[in-house]
Coordinates of C-alpha atoms in Angstrom, one line a residue:
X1 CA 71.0 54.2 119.5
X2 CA 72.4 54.2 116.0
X3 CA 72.4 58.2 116.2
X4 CA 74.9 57.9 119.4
X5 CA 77.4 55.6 117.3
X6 CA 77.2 57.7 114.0
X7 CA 77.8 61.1 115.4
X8 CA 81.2 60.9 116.7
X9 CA 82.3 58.9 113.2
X10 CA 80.7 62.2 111.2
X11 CA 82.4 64.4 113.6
X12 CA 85.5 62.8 113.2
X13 CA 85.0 63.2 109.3
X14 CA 83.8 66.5 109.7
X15 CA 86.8 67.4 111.4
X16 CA 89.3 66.0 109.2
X17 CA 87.8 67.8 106.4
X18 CA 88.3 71.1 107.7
X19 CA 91.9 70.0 108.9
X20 CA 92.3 69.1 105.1
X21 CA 90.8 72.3 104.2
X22 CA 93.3 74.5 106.3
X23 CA 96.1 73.0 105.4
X24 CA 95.2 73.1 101.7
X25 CA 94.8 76.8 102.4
X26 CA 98.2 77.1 103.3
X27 CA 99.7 74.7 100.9
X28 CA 98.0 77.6 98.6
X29 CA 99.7 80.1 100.0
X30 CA 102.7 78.5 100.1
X31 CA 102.6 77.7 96.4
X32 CA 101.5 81.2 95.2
X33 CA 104.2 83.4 97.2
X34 CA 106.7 82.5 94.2
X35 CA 106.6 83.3 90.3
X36 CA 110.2 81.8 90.2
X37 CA 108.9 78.2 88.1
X38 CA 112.2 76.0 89.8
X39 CA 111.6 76.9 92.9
X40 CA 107.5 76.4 92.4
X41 CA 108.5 73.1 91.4
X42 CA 110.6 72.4 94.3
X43 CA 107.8 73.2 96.7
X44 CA 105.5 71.1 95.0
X45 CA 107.7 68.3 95.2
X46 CA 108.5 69.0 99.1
X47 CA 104.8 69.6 99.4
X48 CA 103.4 66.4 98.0
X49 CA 106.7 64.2 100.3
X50 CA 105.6 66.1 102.8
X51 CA 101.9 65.4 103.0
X52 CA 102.1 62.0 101.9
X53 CA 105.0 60.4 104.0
X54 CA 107.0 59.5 100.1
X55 CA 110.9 58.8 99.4
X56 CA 110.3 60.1 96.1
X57 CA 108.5 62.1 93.7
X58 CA 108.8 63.6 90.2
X59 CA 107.4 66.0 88.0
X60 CA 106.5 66.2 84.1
X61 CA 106.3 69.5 82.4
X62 CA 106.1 70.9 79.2
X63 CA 109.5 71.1 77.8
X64 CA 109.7 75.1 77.0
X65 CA 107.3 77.9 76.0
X66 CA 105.0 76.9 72.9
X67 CA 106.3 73.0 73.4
X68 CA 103.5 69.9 73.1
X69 CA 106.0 67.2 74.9
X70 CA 106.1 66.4 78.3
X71 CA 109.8 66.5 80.2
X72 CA 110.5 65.1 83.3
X73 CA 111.8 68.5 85.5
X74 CA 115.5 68.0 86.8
X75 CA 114.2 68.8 90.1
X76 CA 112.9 65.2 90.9
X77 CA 113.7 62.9 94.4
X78 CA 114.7 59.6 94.7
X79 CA 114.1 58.3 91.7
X80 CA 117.1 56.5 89.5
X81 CA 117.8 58.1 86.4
X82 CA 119.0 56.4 83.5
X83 CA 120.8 59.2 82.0
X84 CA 121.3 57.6 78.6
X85 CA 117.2 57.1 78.2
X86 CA 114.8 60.2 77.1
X87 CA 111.9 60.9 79.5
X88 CA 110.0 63.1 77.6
X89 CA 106.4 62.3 75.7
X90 CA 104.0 63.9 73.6
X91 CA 101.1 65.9 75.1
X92 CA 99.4 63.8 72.1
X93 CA 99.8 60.2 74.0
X94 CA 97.2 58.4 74.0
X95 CA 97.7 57.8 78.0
X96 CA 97.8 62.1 78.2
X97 CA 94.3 61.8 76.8
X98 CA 92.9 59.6 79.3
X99 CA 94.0 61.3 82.6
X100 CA 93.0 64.2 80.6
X101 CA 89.8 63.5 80.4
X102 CA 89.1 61.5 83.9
X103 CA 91.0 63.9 86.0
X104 CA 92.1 61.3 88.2
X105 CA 95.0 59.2 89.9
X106 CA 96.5 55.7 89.0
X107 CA 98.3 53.3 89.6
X108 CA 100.5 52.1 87.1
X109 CA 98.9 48.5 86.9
X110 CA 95.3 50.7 86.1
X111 CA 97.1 52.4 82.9
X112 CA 98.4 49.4 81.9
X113 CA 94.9 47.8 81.8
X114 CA 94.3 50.2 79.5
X115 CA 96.6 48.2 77.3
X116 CA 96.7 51.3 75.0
X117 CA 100.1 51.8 72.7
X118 CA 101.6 54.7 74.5
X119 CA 105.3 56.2 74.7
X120 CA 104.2 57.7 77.7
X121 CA 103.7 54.4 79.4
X122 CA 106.9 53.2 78.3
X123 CA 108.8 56.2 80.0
X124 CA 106.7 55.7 83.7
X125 CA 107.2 51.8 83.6
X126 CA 111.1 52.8 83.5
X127 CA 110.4 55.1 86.7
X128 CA 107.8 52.8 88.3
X129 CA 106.0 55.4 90.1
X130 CA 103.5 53.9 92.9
X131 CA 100.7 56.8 91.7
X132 CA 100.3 59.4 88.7
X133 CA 98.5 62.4 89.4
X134 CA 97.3 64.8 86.3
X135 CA 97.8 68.2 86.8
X136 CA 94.9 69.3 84.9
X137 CA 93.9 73.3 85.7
X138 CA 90.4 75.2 84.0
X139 CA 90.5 71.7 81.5
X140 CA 93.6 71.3 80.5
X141 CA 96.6 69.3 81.3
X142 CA 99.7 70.9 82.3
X143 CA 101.8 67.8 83.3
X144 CA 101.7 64.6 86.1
X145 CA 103.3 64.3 89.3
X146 CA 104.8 60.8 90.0
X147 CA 105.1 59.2 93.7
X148 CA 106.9 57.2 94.6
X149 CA 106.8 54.9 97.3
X150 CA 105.9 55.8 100.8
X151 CA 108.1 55.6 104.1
X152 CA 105.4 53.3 105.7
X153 CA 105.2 51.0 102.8
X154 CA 101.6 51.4 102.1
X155 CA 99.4 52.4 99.7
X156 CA 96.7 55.5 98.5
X157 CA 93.3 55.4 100.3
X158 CA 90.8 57.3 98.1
X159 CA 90.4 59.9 100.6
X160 CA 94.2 61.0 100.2
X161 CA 93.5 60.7 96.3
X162 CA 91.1 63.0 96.5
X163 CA 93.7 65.1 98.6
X164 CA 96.4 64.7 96.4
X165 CA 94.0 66.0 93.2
X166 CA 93.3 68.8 95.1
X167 CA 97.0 69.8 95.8
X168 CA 97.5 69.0 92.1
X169 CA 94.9 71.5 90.9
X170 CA 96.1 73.9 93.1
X171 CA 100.1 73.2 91.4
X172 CA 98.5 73.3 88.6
X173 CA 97.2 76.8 88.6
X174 CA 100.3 78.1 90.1
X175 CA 102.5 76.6 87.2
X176 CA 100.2 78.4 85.2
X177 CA 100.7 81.2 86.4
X178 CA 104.5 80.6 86.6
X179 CA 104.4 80.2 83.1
X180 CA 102.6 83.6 82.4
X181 CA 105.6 85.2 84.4
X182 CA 108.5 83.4 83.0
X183 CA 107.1 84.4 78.9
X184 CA 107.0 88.2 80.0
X185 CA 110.2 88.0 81.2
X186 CA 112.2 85.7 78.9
X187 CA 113.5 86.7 75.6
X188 CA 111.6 84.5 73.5
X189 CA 114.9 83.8 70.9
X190 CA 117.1 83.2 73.3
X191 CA 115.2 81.8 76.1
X192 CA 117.4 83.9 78.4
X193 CA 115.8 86.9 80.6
X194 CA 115.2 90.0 78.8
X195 CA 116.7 93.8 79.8
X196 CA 114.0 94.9 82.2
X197 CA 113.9 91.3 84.1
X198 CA 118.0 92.0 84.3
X199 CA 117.4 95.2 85.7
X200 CA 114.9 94.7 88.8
X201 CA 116.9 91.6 89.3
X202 CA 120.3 93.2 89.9
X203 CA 118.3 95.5 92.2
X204 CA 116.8 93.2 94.5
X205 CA 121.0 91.8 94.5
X206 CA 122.3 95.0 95.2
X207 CA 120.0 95.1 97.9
X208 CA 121.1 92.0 99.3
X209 CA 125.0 92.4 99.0
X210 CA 124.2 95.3 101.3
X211 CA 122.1 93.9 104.0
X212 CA 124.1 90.8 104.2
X213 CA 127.6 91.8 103.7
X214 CA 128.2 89.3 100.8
X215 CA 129.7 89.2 97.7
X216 CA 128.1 90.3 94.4
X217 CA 130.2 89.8 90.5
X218 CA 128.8 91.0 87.4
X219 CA 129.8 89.5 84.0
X220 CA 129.1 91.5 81.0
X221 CA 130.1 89.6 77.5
X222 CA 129.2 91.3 74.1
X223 CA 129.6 88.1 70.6
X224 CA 133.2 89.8 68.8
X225 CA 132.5 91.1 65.3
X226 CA 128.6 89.7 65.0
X227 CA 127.7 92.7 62.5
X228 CA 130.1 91.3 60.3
X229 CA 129.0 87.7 60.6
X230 CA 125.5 88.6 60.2
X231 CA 126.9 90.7 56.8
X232 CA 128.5 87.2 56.0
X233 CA 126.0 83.9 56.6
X234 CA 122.4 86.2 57.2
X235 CA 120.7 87.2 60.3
X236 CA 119.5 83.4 60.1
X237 CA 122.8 82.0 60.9
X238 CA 123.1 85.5 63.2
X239 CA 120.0 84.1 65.4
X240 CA 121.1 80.5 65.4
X241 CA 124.1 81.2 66.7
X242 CA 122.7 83.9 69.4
X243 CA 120.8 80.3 71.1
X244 CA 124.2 78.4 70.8
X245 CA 125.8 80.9 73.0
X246 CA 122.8 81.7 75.2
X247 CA 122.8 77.8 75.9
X248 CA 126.4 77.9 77.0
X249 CA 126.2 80.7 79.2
X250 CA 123.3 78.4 81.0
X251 CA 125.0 75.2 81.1
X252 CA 128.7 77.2 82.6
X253 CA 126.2 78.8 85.6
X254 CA 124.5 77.9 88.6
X255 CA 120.8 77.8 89.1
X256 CA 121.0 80.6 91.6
X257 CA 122.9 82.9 89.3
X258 CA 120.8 85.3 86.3
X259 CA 121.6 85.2 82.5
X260 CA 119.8 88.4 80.6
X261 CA 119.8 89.2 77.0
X262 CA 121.4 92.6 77.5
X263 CA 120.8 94.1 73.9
X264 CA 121.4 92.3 70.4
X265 CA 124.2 90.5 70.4
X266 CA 125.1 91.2 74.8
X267 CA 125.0 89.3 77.5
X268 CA 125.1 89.8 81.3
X269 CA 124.8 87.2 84.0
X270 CA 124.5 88.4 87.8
X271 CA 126.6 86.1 90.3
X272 CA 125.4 86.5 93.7
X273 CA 127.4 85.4 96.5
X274 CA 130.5 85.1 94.2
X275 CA 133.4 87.3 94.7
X276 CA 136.3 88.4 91.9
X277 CA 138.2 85.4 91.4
X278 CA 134.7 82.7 91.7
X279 CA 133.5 84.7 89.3
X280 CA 136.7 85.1 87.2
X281 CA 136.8 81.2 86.9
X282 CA 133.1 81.3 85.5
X283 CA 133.9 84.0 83.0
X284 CA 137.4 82.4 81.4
X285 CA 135.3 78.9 81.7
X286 CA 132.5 81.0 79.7
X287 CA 134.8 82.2 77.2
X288 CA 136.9 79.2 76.8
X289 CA 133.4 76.7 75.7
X290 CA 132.1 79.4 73.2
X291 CA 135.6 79.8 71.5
X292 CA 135.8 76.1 71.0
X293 CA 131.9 75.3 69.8
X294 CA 131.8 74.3 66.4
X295 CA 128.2 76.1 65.8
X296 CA 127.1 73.7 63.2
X297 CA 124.2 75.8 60.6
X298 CA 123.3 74.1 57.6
X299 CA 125.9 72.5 55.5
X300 CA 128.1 75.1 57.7
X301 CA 130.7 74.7 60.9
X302 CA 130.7 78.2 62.4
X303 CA 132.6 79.7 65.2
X304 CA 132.3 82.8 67.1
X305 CA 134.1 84.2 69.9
X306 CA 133.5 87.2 73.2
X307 CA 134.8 89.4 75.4
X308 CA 134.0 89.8 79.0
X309 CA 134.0 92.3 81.3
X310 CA 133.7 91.3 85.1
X311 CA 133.5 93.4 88.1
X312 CA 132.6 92.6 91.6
X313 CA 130.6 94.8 93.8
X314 CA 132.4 97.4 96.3
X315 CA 130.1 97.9 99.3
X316 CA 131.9 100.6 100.3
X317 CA 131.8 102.6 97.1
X318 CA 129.4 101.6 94.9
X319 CA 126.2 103.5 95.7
X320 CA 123.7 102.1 93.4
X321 CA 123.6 99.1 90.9
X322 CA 124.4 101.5 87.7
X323 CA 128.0 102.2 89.7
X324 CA 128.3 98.2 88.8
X325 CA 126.6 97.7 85.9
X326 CA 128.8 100.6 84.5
X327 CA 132.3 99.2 85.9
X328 CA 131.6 95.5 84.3
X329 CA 130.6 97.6 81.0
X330 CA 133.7 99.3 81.0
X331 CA 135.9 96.0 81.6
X332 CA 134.1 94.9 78.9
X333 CA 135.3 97.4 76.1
X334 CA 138.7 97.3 77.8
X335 CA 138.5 93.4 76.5
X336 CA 137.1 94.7 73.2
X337 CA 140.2 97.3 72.6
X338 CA 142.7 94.6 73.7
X339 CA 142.0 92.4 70.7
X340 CA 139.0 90.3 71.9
X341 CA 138.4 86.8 72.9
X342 CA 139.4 88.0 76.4
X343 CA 138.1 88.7 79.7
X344 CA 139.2 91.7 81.8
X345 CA 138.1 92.8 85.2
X346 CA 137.7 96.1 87.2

């Protein structure tokens, strides 16, 4: 008799275990058909609302390539930002250590049990997550995920713990991989992508413009006179301010749009979907924010300057990628020979 009542409960079980098992399967797939680490991070996000009914959820991260803290990614839902606070913690903390080692969930009332002296702590209280999940992959943590709560109110059963590790391993392995991608095609000074990254890129772009019958702009921007400033302060200073300016042609473009280390001291950013005079504002914006840094080095206030050269695709004429690349190249040196500080188009 007890054989009659059991087996349709350990069917049921049986079945949703192999229901879990597919769709983890495809959340694997899902996760591992992009190398691109924001939009990784965006289906992991998606993937863990998604599964678990939530209104919000977060991500921590190592900061950059070679970094030991913890940042929350920009990409997080639903959770209010106080943009004046840090969120950002040492892989050090004392609370890293512990999911570390456990390779578990919790709540925030079980790390607080702990009652452990952690900065970490501090920074999830401020977001009052409902669960923290480790992304821990072959040993070793590569960041949390923080949920939020759920549309239905409720909470975690173990049984979507266990499913939520599982989707975290699996993130966890594709971040790594991620990672692997983004250092072989960054330029490690400048944290911008490197030539041959800038290449396939505008390829794959060129592509596009012609399949779609949409717009395509090329910026090319070279640093005015930076043998001669390296001649004066030192390749130190040089290298310094190479950063400052890759950092301003980041924070004056959108997420969509590529910024490549073109050689030493040039620059190119590809601007899909943008036509001549988008991509005209974005250039003279460009231009405008490095002219006016004040580059501190030092006991020194430096400034540099560039030109640009813009150009925007012709679908009609331009038979390969080079016919652009070589159009915004030559804009560029018409900027050079017109006094510099400039930006002139073709």
């Amino acid at each position: 008799m007890d054989m009659e009542i059991t087996w349709p409960i350990e069917i049921e079980q049986y079945e949703r275990k192999i229901y879990d098992l597919k769709q983890l399967i495809e959340i694997s797939k899902g996760l591992n058909s992009t190398l691109d680490y924001n939009t990784l991070i965006e289906s992991i996000l998606l993937t863990c609302m998604g599964q678990m009914q939530l209104l919000k959820a977060g991500i921590f991260l190592k900061r950059g390539i070679g970094s030991d803290n913890f940042v929350l990614h920009r990409n997080y839902k639903g959770f209010e930002i106080d943009h004046s606070q840090e969120y950002e913690f040492s892989y050090e903390d004392s609370m890293t250590g512990l999911m570390e080692s456990f390779s578990r969930c919790y709540t925030m009332p079980e790390l607080k049990i702990h009652g452990f002296q952690s900065s970490a702590l501090e920074v999830l209280h401020r977001l009052d997550p409902s669960l923290v999940v480790p992304l821990v992959g072959k040993g070793h943590m590569n960041g949390i995920i923080i949920l939020g709560e759920r549309i239905n109110q409720g909470g975690f059963s173990e049984v979507e713990k266990e499913y939520l590790l599982n989707i975290a391993s699996l993130a966890s392995i594709a971040i790594h991989n991620a990672s692997l991608y983004e250092m072989a095609t960054t330029d490690m000074m400048t944290k911008l992508k490197i030539h041959h990254y800038f290449h396939s890129a505008m390829e794959e772009e060129f592509e596009r413009t012609v399949r779609f019958n949409r717009p395509l702009s090329l910026i090319m921007a070279d640093i005015d006179h930076f043998k001669q400033f390296n001649d004066t302060y030192g390749h130190s200073a040089g290298d310094h301010v190479l950063k400052v300016v890759a950092n301003l042609l980041k924070e004056n473009i959108r997420p969509m749009d590529i910024a490549a280390r073109y050689g030493g001291e040039e620059f190119a950013i590809i601007l899909p979907k943008t036509d001549m005079t988008e991509a005209l504002i974005v250039a003279e914006r460009i231009r405008q924010n490095i002219s006016t840094e004040i580059i501190r080095y030092e006991d020194k206030h430096l400034n540099v300057t560039i030109s640009v050269g813009l150009t925007q695709m012709d679908i009609d004429s331009d038979k390969s990628k080079k016919d652009v690349i070589t159009r915004a190249d030559k804009a560029l040196y018409m900027s050079k020979n017109s006094g510099r500080n400039t930006v002139s188009f073709m």
